[in-house]
PDB file of N, CA and C in Angstrom:
ATOM      1  N   ARG A1139     -16.301 -46.210  17.091  1.00  0.00           N
ATOM      2  CA  ARG A1139     -15.004 -46.657  16.620  1.00  0.00           C
ATOM      3  C   ARG A1139     -13.954 -45.584  16.870  1.00  0.00           C
ATOM      4  N   THR A1140     -12.834 -46.013  17.323  1.00  0.00           N
ATOM      5  CA  THR A1140     -11.731 -45.091  17.540  1.00  0.00           C
ATOM      6  C   THR A1140     -10.425 -45.755  17.140  1.00  0.00           C
ATOM      7  N   GLY A1141      -9.387 -44.957  17.093  1.00  0.00           N
ATOM      8  CA  GLY A1141      -8.045 -45.468  16.855  1.00  0.00           C
ATOM      9  C   GLY A1141      -7.878 -46.171  15.530  1.00  0.00           C
ATOM     10  N   PRO A1142      -7.208 -47.331  15.537  1.00  0.00           N
ATOM     11  CA  PRO A1142      -6.888 -48.040  14.297  1.00  0.00           C
ATOM     12  C   PRO A1142      -8.121 -48.458  13.490  1.00  0.00           C
ATOM     13  N   GLU A1143      -9.220 -48.797  14.178  1.00  0.00           N
ATOM     14  CA  GLU A1143     -10.425 -49.206  13.460  1.00  0.00           C
ATOM     15  C   GLU A1143     -10.932 -48.083  12.568  1.00  0.00           C
ATOM     16  N   LEU A1144     -11.034 -46.894  13.113  1.00  0.00           N
ATOM     17  CA  LEU A1144     -11.523 -45.746  12.356  1.00  0.00           C
ATOM     18  C   LEU A1144     -10.513 -45.320  11.305  1.00  0.00           C
ATOM     19  N   LYS A1145      -9.249 -45.401  11.631  1.00  0.00           N
ATOM     20  CA  LYS A1145      -8.195 -44.981  10.714  1.00  0.00           C
ATOM     21  C   LYS A1145      -8.190 -45.823   9.440  1.00  0.00           C
ATOM     22  N   HIS A1146      -8.472 -47.100   9.535  1.00  0.00           N
ATOM     23  CA  HIS A1146      -8.419 -47.999   8.391  1.00  0.00           C
ATOM     24  C   HIS A1146      -9.786 -48.237   7.758  1.00  0.00           C
ATOM     25  N   LYS A1147     -10.801 -47.545   8.196  1.00  0.00           N
ATOM     26  CA  LYS A1147     -12.160 -47.734   7.694  1.00  0.00           C
ATOM     27  C   LYS A1147     -12.270 -47.478   6.190  1.00  0.00           C
ATOM     28  N   GLY A1148     -11.572 -46.471   5.671  1.00  0.00           N
ATOM     29  CA  GLY A1148     -11.691 -46.110   4.270  1.00  0.00           C
ATOM     30  C   GLY A1148     -10.826 -46.917   3.324  1.00  0.00           C
ATOM     31  N   TYR A1149     -10.115 -47.919   3.808  1.00  0.00           N
ATOM     32  CA  TYR A1149      -9.209 -48.678   2.969  1.00  0.00           C
ATOM     33  C   TYR A1149      -9.725 -50.079   2.703  1.00  0.00           C
ATOM     34  N   VAL A1150      -9.324 -50.614   1.567  1.00  0.00           N
ATOM     35  CA  VAL A1150      -9.708 -51.963   1.163  1.00  0.00           C
ATOM     36  C   VAL A1150      -8.698 -52.944   1.740  1.00  0.00           C
ATOM     37  N   LYS A1151      -9.197 -54.009   2.324  1.00  0.00           N
ATOM     38  CA  LYS A1151      -8.291 -55.020   2.876  1.00  0.00           C
ATOM     39  C   LYS A1151      -8.069 -56.095   1.814  1.00  0.00           C
ATOM     40  N   SER A1152      -6.881 -56.099   1.228  1.00  0.00           N
ATOM     41  CA  SER A1152      -6.526 -57.102   0.228  1.00  0.00           C
ATOM     42  C   SER A1152      -5.009 -57.216   0.164  1.00  0.00           C
ATOM     43  N   GLN A1153      -4.529 -58.208  -0.565  1.00  0.00           N
ATOM     44  CA  GLN A1153      -3.086 -58.395  -0.696  1.00  0.00           C
ATOM     45  C   GLN A1153      -2.460 -57.274  -1.527  1.00  0.00           C
ATOM     46  N   ARG A1154      -3.222 -56.675  -2.417  1.00  0.00           N
ATOM     47  CA  ARG A1154      -2.698 -55.600  -3.262  1.00  0.00           C
ATOM     48  C   ARG A1154      -2.612 -54.279  -2.509  1.00  0.00           C
ATOM     49  N   HIS A1155      -3.415 -54.110  -1.488  1.00  0.00           N
ATOM     50  CA  HIS A1155      -3.455 -52.856  -0.726  1.00  0.00           C
ATOM     51  C   HIS A1155      -2.938 -53.110   0.682  1.00  0.00           C
ATOM     52  N   THR A1156      -1.644 -53.382   0.785  1.00  0.00           N
ATOM     53  CA  THR A1156      -1.091 -53.750   2.090  1.00  0.00           C
ATOM     54  C   THR A1156      -0.745 -52.551   2.954  1.00  0.00           C
ATOM     55  N   ILE A1157      -0.194 -51.494   2.361  1.00  0.00           N
ATOM     56  CA  ILE A1157       0.218 -50.331   3.137  1.00  0.00           C
ATOM     57  C   ILE A1157      -0.488 -49.103   2.575  1.00  0.00           C
ATOM     58  N   GLN A1158      -1.411 -48.563   3.349  1.00  0.00           N
ATOM     59  CA  GLN A1158      -2.103 -47.347   2.956  1.00  0.00           C
ATOM     60  C   GLN A1158      -2.139 -46.406   4.146  1.00  0.00           C
ATOM     61  N   VAL A1159      -1.853 -45.155   3.892  1.00  0.00           N
ATOM     62  CA  VAL A1159      -1.863 -44.148   4.949  1.00  0.00           C
ATOM     63  C   VAL A1159      -2.558 -42.893   4.439  1.00  0.00           C
ATOM     64  N   ASP A1160      -3.020 -42.064   5.366  1.00  0.00           N
ATOM     65  CA  ASP A1160      -3.578 -40.772   5.013  1.00  0.00           C
ATOM     66  C   ASP A1160      -2.413 -39.840   4.719  1.00  0.00           C
ATOM     67  N   TYR A1161      -2.455 -39.204   3.560  1.00  0.00           N
ATOM     68  CA  TYR A1161      -1.344 -38.399   3.059  1.00  0.00           C
ATOM     69  C   TYR A1161      -0.925 -37.304   4.039  1.00  0.00           C
ATOM     70  N   ILE A1162      -1.862 -36.495   4.478  1.00  0.00           N
ATOM     71  CA  ILE A1162      -1.524 -35.351   5.324  1.00  0.00           C
ATOM     72  C   ILE A1162      -1.036 -35.805   6.700  1.00  0.00           C
ATOM     73  N   SER A1163      -1.702 -36.774   7.277  1.00  0.00           N
ATOM     74  CA  SER A1163      -1.270 -37.293   8.589  1.00  0.00           C
ATOM     75  C   SER A1163       0.145 -37.866   8.503  1.00  0.00           C
ATOM     76  N   TYR A1164       0.406 -38.571   7.429  1.00  0.00           N
ATOM     77  CA  TYR A1164       1.722 -39.174   7.226  1.00  0.00           C
ATOM     78  C   TYR A1164       2.801 -38.096   7.079  1.00  0.00           C
ATOM     79  N   LEU A1165       2.536 -37.086   6.261  1.00  0.00           N
ATOM     80  CA  LEU A1165       3.507 -35.998   6.093  1.00  0.00           C
ATOM     81  C   LEU A1165       3.739 -35.252   7.402  1.00  0.00           C
ATOM     82  N   ASP A1166       2.680 -34.988   8.145  1.00  0.00           N
ATOM     83  CA  ASP A1166       2.824 -34.298   9.431  1.00  0.00           C
ATOM     84  C   ASP A1166       3.657 -35.112  10.414  1.00  0.00           C
ATOM     85  N   GLU A1167       3.448 -36.417  10.428  1.00  0.00           N
ATOM     86  CA  GLU A1167       4.211 -37.265  11.352  1.00  0.00           C
ATOM     87  C   GLU A1167       5.695 -37.268  10.988  1.00  0.00           C
ATOM     88  N   ILE A1168       5.999 -37.415   9.716  1.00  0.00           N
ATOM     89  CA  ILE A1168       7.396 -37.395   9.285  1.00  0.00           C
ATOM     90  C   ILE A1168       8.029 -36.035   9.569  1.00  0.00           C
ATOM     91  N   ALA A1169       7.285 -34.964   9.270  1.00  0.00           N
ATOM     92  CA  ALA A1169       7.803 -33.609   9.497  1.00  0.00           C
ATOM     93  C   ALA A1169       8.072 -33.361  10.982  1.00  0.00           C
ATOM     94  N   SER A1170       7.212 -33.874  11.840  1.00  0.00           N
ATOM     95  CA  SER A1170       7.425 -33.723  13.286  1.00  0.00           C
ATOM     96  C   SER A1170       8.697 -34.443  13.725  1.00  0.00           C
ATOM     97  N   LEU A1171       8.880 -35.647  13.234  1.00  0.00           N
ATOM     98  CA  LEU A1171      10.062 -36.427  13.604  1.00  0.00           C
ATOM     99  C   LEU A1171      11.349 -35.790  13.085  1.00  0.00           C
ATOM    100  N   ALA A1172      11.290 -35.211  11.897  1.00  0.00           N
ATOM    101  CA  ALA A1172      12.489 -34.622  11.287  1.00  0.00           C
ATOM    102  C   ALA A1172      12.711 -33.175  11.711  1.00  0.00           C
ATOM    103  N   GLY A1173      11.715 -32.539  12.317  1.00  0.00           N
ATOM    104  CA  GLY A1173      11.881 -31.187  12.828  1.00  0.00           C
ATOM    105  C   GLY A1173      11.565 -30.071  11.847  1.00  0.00           C
ATOM    106  N   PHE A1174      10.727 -30.349  10.850  1.00  0.00           N
ATOM    107  CA  PHE A1174      10.375 -29.272   9.930  1.00  0.00           C
ATOM    108  C   PHE A1174       8.870 -29.091   9.760  1.00  0.00           C
ATOM    109  N   LYS A1175       8.078 -29.608  10.674  1.00  0.00           N
ATOM    110  CA  LYS A1175       6.634 -29.369  10.624  1.00  0.00           C
ATOM    111  C   LYS A1175       6.371 -27.901  10.983  1.00  0.00           C
ATOM    112  N   PRO A1176       5.555 -27.201  10.188  1.00  0.00           N
ATOM    113  CA  PRO A1176       5.299 -25.792  10.481  1.00  0.00           C
ATOM    114  C   PRO A1176       4.527 -25.627  11.795  1.00  0.00           C
ATOM    115  N   ASN A1177       4.922 -24.661  12.573  1.00  0.00           N
ATOM    116  CA  ASN A1177       4.252 -24.346  13.823  1.00  0.00           C
ATOM    117  C   ASN A1177       3.228 -23.247  13.533  1.00  0.00           C
ATOM    118  N   LEU A1178       1.943 -23.611  13.495  1.00  0.00           N
ATOM    119  CA  LEU A1178       0.903 -22.657  13.104  1.00  0.00           C
ATOM    120  C   LEU A1178       0.785 -21.491  14.076  1.00  0.00           C
ATOM    121  N   LEU A1179       0.967 -21.734  15.363  1.00  0.00           N
ATOM    122  CA  LEU A1179       0.861 -20.647  16.336  1.00  0.00           C
ATOM    123  C   LEU A1179       1.932 -19.586  16.081  1.00  0.00           C
ATOM    124  N   SER A1180       3.165 -20.021  15.889  1.00  0.00           N
ATOM    125  CA  SER A1180       4.211 -19.028  15.620  1.00  0.00           C
ATOM    126  C   SER A1180       4.007 -18.364  14.258  1.00  0.00           C
ATOM    127  N   LEU A1181       3.472 -19.098  13.291  1.00  0.00           N
ATOM    128  CA  LEU A1181       3.165 -18.487  11.995  1.00  0.00           C
ATOM    129  C   LEU A1181       2.100 -17.404  12.152  1.00  0.00           C
ATOM    130  N   PHE A1182       1.046 -17.673  12.930  1.00  0.00           N
ATOM    131  CA  PHE A1182      -0.005 -16.670  13.145  1.00  0.00           C
ATOM    132  C   PHE A1182       0.543 -15.420  13.812  1.00  0.00           C
ATOM    133  N   LEU A1183       1.476 -15.602  14.725  1.00  0.00           N
ATOM    134  CA  LEU A1183       2.053 -14.452  15.422  1.00  0.00           C
ATOM    135  C   LEU A1183       3.039 -13.668  14.560  1.00  0.00           C
ATOM    136  N   MET A1184       3.769 -14.359  13.690  1.00  0.00           N
ATOM    137  CA  MET A1184       4.809 -13.699  12.908  1.00  0.00           C
ATOM    138  C   MET A1184       4.356 -13.289  11.507  1.00  0.00           C
ATOM    139  N   ASP A1185       3.508 -14.090  10.873  1.00  0.00           N
ATOM    140  CA  ASP A1185       3.091 -13.831   9.493  1.00  0.00           C
ATOM    141  C   ASP A1185       1.664 -14.350   9.313  1.00  0.00           C
ATOM    142  N   THR A1186       0.701 -13.517   9.644  1.00  0.00           N
ATOM    143  CA  THR A1186      -0.702 -13.924   9.638  1.00  0.00           C
ATOM    144  C   THR A1186      -1.173 -14.353   8.254  1.00  0.00           C
ATOM    145  N   LYS A1187      -0.776 -13.632   7.236  1.00  0.00           N
ATOM    146  CA  LYS A1187      -1.193 -13.952   5.867  1.00  0.00           C
ATOM    147  C   LYS A1187      -0.721 -15.359   5.475  1.00  0.00           C
ATOM    148  N   LEU A1188       0.514 -15.663   5.765  1.00  0.00           N
ATOM    149  CA  LEU A1188       1.063 -16.980   5.458  1.00  0.00           C
ATOM    150  C   LEU A1188       0.369 -18.067   6.280  1.00  0.00           C
ATOM    151  N   ALA A1189       0.142 -17.797   7.549  1.00  0.00           N
ATOM    152  CA  ALA A1189      -0.514 -18.772   8.427  1.00  0.00           C
ATOM    153  C   ALA A1189      -1.920 -19.095   7.932  1.00  0.00           C
ATOM    154  N   MET A1190      -2.648 -18.079   7.491  1.00  0.00           N
ATOM    155  CA  MET A1190      -4.009 -18.301   6.986  1.00  0.00           C
ATOM    156  C   MET A1190      -3.972 -19.185   5.733  1.00  0.00           C
ATOM    157  N   GLU A1191      -3.004 -18.963   4.866  1.00  0.00           N
ATOM    158  CA  GLU A1191      -2.903 -19.757   3.641  1.00  0.00           C
ATOM    159  C   GLU A1191      -2.488 -21.197   3.946  1.00  0.00           C
ATOM    160  N   VAL A1192      -1.595 -21.377   4.908  1.00  0.00           N
ATOM    161  CA  VAL A1192      -1.182 -22.736   5.292  1.00  0.00           C
ATOM    162  C   VAL A1192      -2.351 -23.469   5.944  1.00  0.00           C
ATOM    163  N   PHE A1193      -3.096 -22.776   6.793  1.00  0.00           N
ATOM    164  CA  PHE A1193      -4.190 -23.418   7.525  1.00  0.00           C
ATOM    165  C   PHE A1193      -5.395 -23.698   6.635  1.00  0.00           C
ATOM    166  N   PHE A1194      -5.809 -22.726   5.826  1.00  0.00           N
ATOM    167  CA  PHE A1194      -7.026 -22.862   5.035  1.00  0.00           C
ATOM    168  C   PHE A1194      -6.775 -23.272   3.581  1.00  0.00           C
ATOM    169  N   GLY A1195      -5.556 -23.151   3.114  1.00  0.00           N
ATOM    170  CA  GLY A1195      -5.245 -23.466   1.726  1.00  0.00           C
ATOM    171  C   GLY A1195      -4.981 -24.950   1.526  1.00  0.00           C
ATOM    172  N   PRO A1196      -4.637 -25.311   0.298  1.00  0.00           N
ATOM    173  CA  PRO A1196      -4.332 -26.718   0.020  1.00  0.00           C
ATOM    174  C   PRO A1196      -3.038 -27.139   0.712  1.00  0.00           C
ATOM    175  N   CYS A1197      -2.966 -28.398   1.085  1.00  0.00           N
ATOM    176  CA  CYS A1197      -1.748 -28.919   1.713  1.00  0.00           C
ATOM    177  C   CYS A1197      -0.754 -29.271   0.619  1.00  0.00           C
ATOM    178  N   THR A1198       0.296 -28.498   0.545  1.00  0.00           N
ATOM    179  CA  THR A1198       1.334 -28.737  -0.447  1.00  0.00           C
ATOM    180  C   THR A1198       2.680 -28.882   0.257  1.00  0.00           C
ATOM    181  N   PRO A1199       3.630 -29.539  -0.367  1.00  0.00           N
ATOM    182  CA  PRO A1199       4.936 -29.745   0.267  1.00  0.00           C
ATOM    183  C   PRO A1199       5.686 -28.461   0.608  1.00  0.00           C
ATOM    184  N   TYR A1200       5.299 -27.343   0.005  1.00  0.00           N
ATOM    185  CA  TYR A1200       5.986 -26.079   0.303  1.00  0.00           C
ATOM    186  C   TYR A1200       5.975 -25.757   1.800  1.00  0.00           C
ATOM    187  N   GLN A1201       4.874 -26.076   2.474  1.00  0.00           N
ATOM    188  CA  GLN A1201       4.766 -25.691   3.886  1.00  0.00           C
ATOM    189  C   GLN A1201       5.784 -26.413   4.757  1.00  0.00           C
ATOM    190  N   TYR A1202       6.287 -27.542   4.288  1.00  0.00           N
ATOM    191  CA  TYR A1202       7.304 -28.261   5.046  1.00  0.00           C
ATOM    192  C   TYR A1202       8.706 -27.733   4.760  1.00  0.00           C
ATOM    193  N   ARG A1203       8.804 -26.736   3.893  1.00  0.00           N
ATOM    194  CA  ARG A1203      10.102 -26.129   3.572  1.00  0.00           C
ATOM    195  C   ARG A1203      10.254 -24.750   4.210  1.00  0.00           C
ATOM    196  N   LEU A1204       9.329 -24.382   5.105  1.00  0.00           N
ATOM    197  CA  LEU A1204       9.386 -23.073   5.756  1.00  0.00           C
ATOM    198  C   LEU A1204      10.467 -23.002   6.823  1.00  0.00           C
ATOM    199  N   ARG A1205      10.754 -24.126   7.477  1.00  0.00           N
ATOM    200  CA  ARG A1205      11.745 -24.121   8.556  1.00  0.00           C
ATOM    201  C   ARG A1205      12.417 -25.483   8.650  1.00  0.00           C
ATOM    202  N   GLY A1206      13.455 -25.547   9.456  1.00  0.00           N
ATOM    203  CA  GLY A1206      14.149 -26.808   9.685  1.00  0.00           C
ATOM    204  C   GLY A1206      15.086 -27.194   8.560  1.00  0.00           C
ATOM    205  N   PRO A1207      15.520 -28.456   8.560  1.00  0.00           N
ATOM    206  CA  PRO A1207      16.428 -28.910   7.507  1.00  0.00           C
ATOM    207  C   PRO A1207      15.737 -28.838   6.143  1.00  0.00           C
ATOM    208  N   GLY A1208      16.456 -28.359   5.157  1.00  0.00           N
ATOM    209  CA  GLY A1208      15.867 -28.218   3.828  1.00  0.00           C
ATOM    210  C   GLY A1208      15.049 -26.954   3.663  1.00  0.00           C
ATOM    211  N   LYS A1209      15.229 -25.994   4.580  1.00  0.00           N
ATOM    212  CA  LYS A1209      14.489 -24.735   4.510  1.00  0.00           C
ATOM    213  C   LYS A1209      14.750 -24.064   3.166  1.00  0.00           C
ATOM    214  N   TRP A1210      13.695 -23.502   2.572  1.00  0.00           N
ATOM    215  CA  TRP A1210      13.809 -22.876   1.257  1.00  0.00           C
ATOM    216  C   TRP A1210      13.298 -21.450   1.343  1.00  0.00           C
ATOM    217  N   ALA A1211      14.083 -20.497   0.909  1.00  0.00           N
ATOM    218  CA  ALA A1211      13.713 -19.084   0.986  1.00  0.00           C
ATOM    219  C   ALA A1211      12.478 -18.768   0.143  1.00  0.00           C
ATOM    220  N   GLY A1212      12.227 -19.516  -0.914  1.00  0.00           N
ATOM    221  CA  GLY A1212      11.078 -19.260  -1.792  1.00  0.00           C
ATOM    222  C   GLY A1212       9.793 -19.927  -1.353  1.00  0.00           C
ATOM    223  N   ALA A1213       9.810 -20.646  -0.226  1.00  0.00           N
ATOM    224  CA  ALA A1213       8.623 -21.387   0.214  1.00  0.00           C
ATOM    225  C   ALA A1213       7.453 -20.460   0.528  1.00  0.00           C
ATOM    226  N   ARG A1214       7.710 -19.339   1.174  1.00  0.00           N
ATOM    227  CA  ARG A1214       6.634 -18.411   1.528  1.00  0.00           C
ATOM    228  C   ARG A1214       5.933 -17.907   0.274  1.00  0.00           C
ATOM    229  N   GLU A1215       6.711 -17.444  -0.687  1.00  0.00           N
ATOM    230  CA  GLU A1215       6.133 -16.922  -1.934  1.00  0.00           C
ATOM    231  C   GLU A1215       5.391 -18.021  -2.696  1.00  0.00           C
ATOM    232  N   ALA A1216       5.931 -19.227  -2.691  1.00  0.00           N
ATOM    233  CA  ALA A1216       5.278 -20.345  -3.374  1.00  0.00           C
ATOM    234  C   ALA A1216       3.928 -20.658  -2.746  1.00  0.00           C
ATOM    235  N   ILE A1217       3.849 -20.596  -1.426  1.00  0.00           N
ATOM    236  CA  ILE A1217       2.582 -20.861  -0.738  1.00  0.00           C
ATOM    237  C   ILE A1217       1.564 -19.765  -1.040  1.00  0.00           C
ATOM    238  N   LEU A1218       2.013 -18.512  -0.999  1.00  0.00           N
ATOM    239  CA  LEU A1218       1.087 -17.390  -1.222  1.00  0.00           C
ATOM    240  C   LEU A1218       0.604 -17.296  -2.667  1.00  0.00           C
ATOM    241  N   THR A1219       1.307 -17.888  -3.602  1.00  0.00           N
ATOM    242  CA  THR A1219       0.898 -17.812  -5.005  1.00  0.00           C
ATOM    243  C   THR A1219       0.392 -19.146  -5.554  1.00  0.00           C
ATOM    244  N   GLN A1220       0.266 -20.156  -4.711  1.00  0.00           N
ATOM    245  CA  GLN A1220      -0.116 -21.481  -5.207  1.00  0.00           C
ATOM    246  C   GLN A1220      -1.521 -21.510  -5.804  1.00  0.00           C
ATOM    247  N   ARG A1221      -2.448 -20.738  -5.272  1.00  0.00           N
ATOM    248  CA  ARG A1221      -3.811 -20.732  -5.828  1.00  0.00           C
ATOM    249  C   ARG A1221      -3.816 -20.172  -7.247  1.00  0.00           C
ATOM    250  N   LYS A1222      -2.994 -19.172  -7.511  1.00  0.00           N
ATOM    251  CA  LYS A1222      -2.905 -18.612  -8.862  1.00  0.00           C
ATOM    252  C   LYS A1222      -2.367 -19.667  -9.830  1.00  0.00           C
ATOM    253  N   ARG A1223      -1.370 -20.420  -9.376  1.00  0.00           N
ATOM    254  CA  ARG A1223      -0.793 -21.441 -10.245  1.00  0.00           C
ATOM    255  C   ARG A1223      -1.743 -22.611 -10.459  1.00  0.00           C
ATOM    256  N   ILE A1224      -2.644 -22.841  -9.524  1.00  0.00           N
ATOM    257  CA  ILE A1224      -3.629 -23.907  -9.678  1.00  0.00           C
ATOM    258  C   ILE A1224      -4.697 -23.501 -10.696  1.00  0.00           C
ATOM    259  N   THR A1225      -5.162 -22.257 -10.625  1.00  0.00           N
ATOM    260  CA  THR A1225      -6.259 -21.826 -11.488  1.00  0.00           C
ATOM    261  C   THR A1225      -5.821 -21.360 -12.867  1.00  0.00           C
ATOM    262  N   LYS A1226      -4.575 -20.953 -13.024  1.00  0.00           N
ATOM    263  CA  LYS A1226      -4.121 -20.419 -14.317  1.00  0.00           C
ATOM    264  C   LYS A1226      -4.334 -21.402 -15.470  1.00  0.00           C
ATOM    265  N   PRO A1227      -3.986 -22.674 -15.349  1.00  0.00           N
ATOM    266  CA  PRO A1227      -4.205 -23.592 -16.485  1.00  0.00           C
ATOM    267  C   PRO A1227      -5.683 -23.784 -16.830  1.00  0.00           C
ATOM    268  N   LEU A1228      -6.566 -23.460 -15.902  1.00  0.00           N
ATOM    269  CA  LEU A1228      -7.995 -23.635 -16.147  1.00  0.00           C
ATOM    270  C   LEU A1228      -8.596 -22.473 -16.932  1.00  0.00           C
ATOM    271  N   LYS A1229      -7.852 -21.389 -17.025  1.00  0.00           N
ATOM    272  CA  LYS A1229      -8.327 -20.200 -17.739  1.00  0.00           C
ATOM    273  C   LYS A1229      -7.628 -20.126 -19.093  1.00  0.00           C
ATOM    274  N   THR A1230      -8.105 -20.910 -20.037  1.00  0.00           N
ATOM    275  CA  THR A1230      -7.438 -20.991 -21.331  1.00  0.00           C
ATOM    276  C   THR A1230      -8.006 -20.017 -22.359  1.00  0.00           C
ATOM    277  N   ARG A1231      -9.141 -19.408 -22.067  1.00  0.00           N
ATOM    278  CA  ARG A1231      -9.709 -18.448 -23.008  1.00  0.00           C
ATOM    279  C   ARG A1231     -10.419 -17.344 -22.252  1.00  0.00           C
ATOM    280  N   ASN A1232     -10.504 -16.183 -22.849  1.00  0.00           N
ATOM    281  CA  ASN A1232     -11.200 -15.059 -22.240  1.00  0.00           C
ATOM    282  C   ASN A1232     -12.662 -15.088 -22.648  1.00  0.00           C
ATOM    283  N   VAL A1233     -13.531 -14.959 -21.688  1.00  0.00           N
ATOM    284  CA  VAL A1233     -14.969 -14.926 -21.935  1.00  0.00           C
ATOM    285  C   VAL A1233     -15.488 -13.620 -21.380  1.00  0.00           C
ATOM    286  N   GLU A1234     -16.211 -12.884 -22.205  1.00  0.00           N
ATOM    287  CA  GLU A1234     -16.767 -11.621 -21.739  1.00  0.00           C
ATOM    288  C   GLU A1234     -17.876 -11.889 -20.735  1.00  0.00           C
ATOM    289  N   ASP A1235     -17.982 -11.017 -19.782  1.00  0.00           N
ATOM    290  CA  ASP A1235     -18.999 -11.136 -18.746  1.00  0.00           C
ATOM    291  C   ASP A1235     -20.359 -10.793 -19.338  1.00  0.00           C
ATOM    292  N   SER A1236     -21.307 -11.724 -19.287  1.00  0.00           N
ATOM    293  CA  SER A1236     -22.620 -11.515 -19.903  1.00  0.00           C
ATOM    294  C   SER A1236     -23.436 -10.455 -19.170  1.00  0.00           C
ATOM    295  N   THR A1237     -23.187 -10.241 -17.875  1.00  0.00           N
ATOM    296  CA  THR A1237     -23.951  -9.222 -17.150  1.00  0.00           C
ATOM    297  C   THR A1237     -23.581  -7.827 -17.624  1.00  0.00           C
ATOM    298  N   ASN A1238     -22.312  -7.616 -17.984  1.00  0.00           N
ATOM    299  CA  ASN A1238     -21.902  -6.305 -18.498  1.00  0.00           C
ATOM    300  C   ASN A1238     -22.548  -6.032 -19.851  1.00  0.00           C
ATOM    301  N   GLN A1239     -22.677  -7.036 -20.695  1.00  0.00           N
ATOM    302  CA  GLN A1239     -23.297  -6.864 -21.995  1.00  0.00           C
ATOM    303  C   GLN A1239     -24.778  -6.508 -21.854  1.00  0.00           C
ATOM    304  N   SER A1240     -25.450  -7.173 -20.930  1.00  0.00           N
ATOM    305  CA  SER A1240     -26.866  -6.913 -20.707  1.00  0.00           C
ATOM    306  C   SER A1240     -27.086  -5.487 -20.216  1.00  0.00           C
ATOM    307  N   LEU A1241     -26.251  -5.037 -19.297  1.00  0.00           N
ATOM    308  CA  LEU A1241     -26.386  -3.691 -18.775  1.00  0.00           C
ATOM    309  C   LEU A1241     -26.102  -2.652 -19.847  1.00  0.00           C
ATOM    310  N   GLY A1242     -25.122  -2.926 -20.707  1.00  0.00           N
ATOM    311  CA  GLY A1242     -24.797  -2.022 -21.783  1.00  0.00           C
ATOM    312  C   GLY A1242     -25.947  -1.887 -22.770  1.00  0.00           C
ATOM    313  N   ALA A1243     -26.595  -2.987 -23.083  1.00  0.00           N
ATOM    314  CA  ALA A1243     -27.724  -2.972 -24.009  1.00  0.00           C
ATOM    315  C   ALA A1243     -28.897  -2.223 -23.408  1.00  0.00           C
ATOM    316  N   ILE A1244     -29.118  -2.374 -22.125  1.00  0.00           N
ATOM    317  CA  ILE A1244     -30.224  -1.703 -21.446  1.00  0.00           C
ATOM    318  C   ILE A1244     -29.969  -0.194 -21.416  1.00  0.00           C
ATOM    319  N   SER A1245     -28.733   0.221 -21.096  1.00  0.00           N
ATOM    320  CA  SER A1245     -28.446   1.651 -20.999  1.00  0.00           C
ATOM    321  C   SER A1245     -28.506   2.321 -22.361  1.00  0.00           C
ATOM    322  N   GLN A1246     -28.170   1.602 -23.434  1.00  0.00           N
ATOM    323  CA  GLN A1246     -28.242   2.188 -24.767  1.00  0.00           C
ATOM    324  C   GLN A1246     -29.685   2.347 -25.235  1.00  0.00           C
ATOM    325  N   SER A1247     -30.572   1.458 -24.791  1.00  0.00           N
ATOM    326  CA  SER A1247     -31.966   1.536 -25.228  1.00  0.00           C
ATOM    327  C   SER A1247     -32.744   2.608 -24.482  1.00  0.00           C
ATOM    328  N   VAL A1248     -32.251   3.069 -23.344  1.00  0.00           N
ATOM    329  CA  VAL A1248     -32.961   4.060 -22.542  1.00  0.00           C
ATOM    330  C   VAL A1248     -32.710   5.431 -23.006  1.00  0.00           C
TER     331      VAL A1248
END
């Protein structure tokens, strides 16, 4: 299977599900047409750290604000810190590391 057959394989065919698209493919297509899709090759050459985060990190709208119309000066910093903002709400309490406690108990008994 190729083309449209493969593209629509994961969708349900019904009257309620008339228009479904893949999120990232759709955003990339719109960004290409509007002129603000990030160019990974130029990112790798100019800012390797940012390019690695855009390529391997989560796809967030910040990457479409790096260049072109609607360019945002804070987009780079937002991309580089997005993982911290994702994990911060998940760390609601401090838990002591159990391996450190075990080692401390062993060293005191010796």
